[in-house]
């Protein structure tokens, strides 16, 4: 295993338990909560030599994409004043972008590692479902939840994966070796699209695919039902202690019918069958991470920001967000690389090779 440099500073999303350190989950309900045990992923990183230098703020209970937290403040975006840092792992991304940490731990249920990584111009990796331990992390929607690394480059994400997954082995690939499908370029704003196209051009063997973007209105019911179940005993009993946006989301989720939830679950199963068939013959899928650069505070839409990330939580596939140059307002664009479950090392290897190619151009 490639050990981190001595004193490598780790920021831990405050959704993960840390023994003896206050862990709020971004909620006023847990303002004084001090766990007795440390989350397994945090323990593994600390055992490998990472030094936990602080807990990172987040969207309340990780249920949002802006990290505008009514209890602990809005996470600032170090790249641009007045822009969101993204969420829900906004504090983790901001700590990296501000130089306050060398590595960070986040969680991702519909894009919550990759969205803030894109907003803050850092690297975020959502591993295959179940690969990285999620024990000791407050659940959002358990069948969608992933824990994963965030860093300023792919090499550091690889190093964290070696600590988080005993026996994980990184590989090397040449961009020319990979058969790459390109999708969703038309969903992005003009300069984001241009930067992602330039990144995609680094793969000689590429072809555009007609891959549909999942409709949140259609798949979201199953997710929202799981969130409501995760908050049993807290909501509605302590509804007044929630921030307005999360309280509204839980209220709406509580009104879902069984038929809506079942239709959502059937759609998810269909996607899990259809997407691998569509990508047959390809090694990798390349898309924009977000359709836009980091929005202004107060203007971050969950529907917009999860539009291109959520598919890989529905399927459980590994997905990497990688900055790929300046776009609208000079803010970073981000390219997303994904592959079928279990091909985490391939996604990271492709990301490392693409990172080098972008730096050289």
PDB file of C-alpha atoms in Angstrom, residues 217-225 253-268 270:
ATOM      1  CA  UNK A 217     -39.519  12.714 -10.986  1.00  0.00           C
ATOM      2  CA  UNK A 218     -39.611   9.073 -12.067  1.00  0.00           C
ATOM      3  CA  UNK A 219     -36.776   7.555  -9.992  1.00  0.00           C
ATOM      4  CA  UNK A 220     -36.909   9.815  -6.939  1.00  0.00           C
ATOM      5  CA  UNK A 221     -39.779   8.186  -5.049  1.00  0.00           C
ATOM      6  CA  UNK A 222     -37.742   5.144  -3.980  1.00  0.00           C
ATOM      7  CA  UNK A 223     -34.932   7.420  -2.809  1.00  0.00           C
ATOM      8  CA  UNK A 224     -37.277   9.681  -0.851  1.00  0.00           C
ATOM      9  CA  UNK A 225     -39.026   6.725   0.791  1.00  0.00           C
ATOM     10  CA  UNK A 253     -41.589  12.085   0.997  1.00  0.00           C
ATOM     11  CA  UNK A 254     -44.039  11.060   3.717  1.00  0.00           C
ATOM     12  CA  UNK A 255     -46.933  11.573   1.310  1.00  0.00           C
ATOM     13  CA  UNK A 256     -45.666   9.176  -1.377  1.00  0.00           C
ATOM     14  CA  UNK A 257     -47.971   6.309  -2.288  1.00  0.00           C
ATOM     15  CA  UNK A 258     -46.872   2.703  -2.495  1.00  0.00           C
ATOM     16  CA  UNK A 259     -47.593   2.679  -6.216  1.00  0.00           C
ATOM     17  CA  UNK A 260     -45.274   5.673  -6.757  1.00  0.00           C
ATOM     18  CA  UNK A 261     -42.490   4.003  -4.808  1.00  0.00           C
ATOM     19  CA  UNK A 262     -42.932   0.683  -6.614  1.00  0.00           C
ATOM     20  CA  UNK A 263     -42.896   2.376 -10.031  1.00  0.00           C
ATOM     21  CA  UNK A 264     -39.651   4.095  -9.059  1.00  0.00           C
ATOM     22  CA  UNK A 265     -38.101   0.820  -7.952  1.00  0.00           C
ATOM     23  CA  UNK A 266     -39.115  -0.869 -11.214  1.00  0.00           C
ATOM     24  CA  UNK A 267     -37.486   1.953 -13.178  1.00  0.00           C
ATOM     25  CA  UNK A 268     -34.294   1.479 -11.218  1.00  0.00           C
ATOM     26  CA  UNK A 270     -34.835  -1.545 -15.639  1.00  0.00           C
TER      27      UNK A 270
END
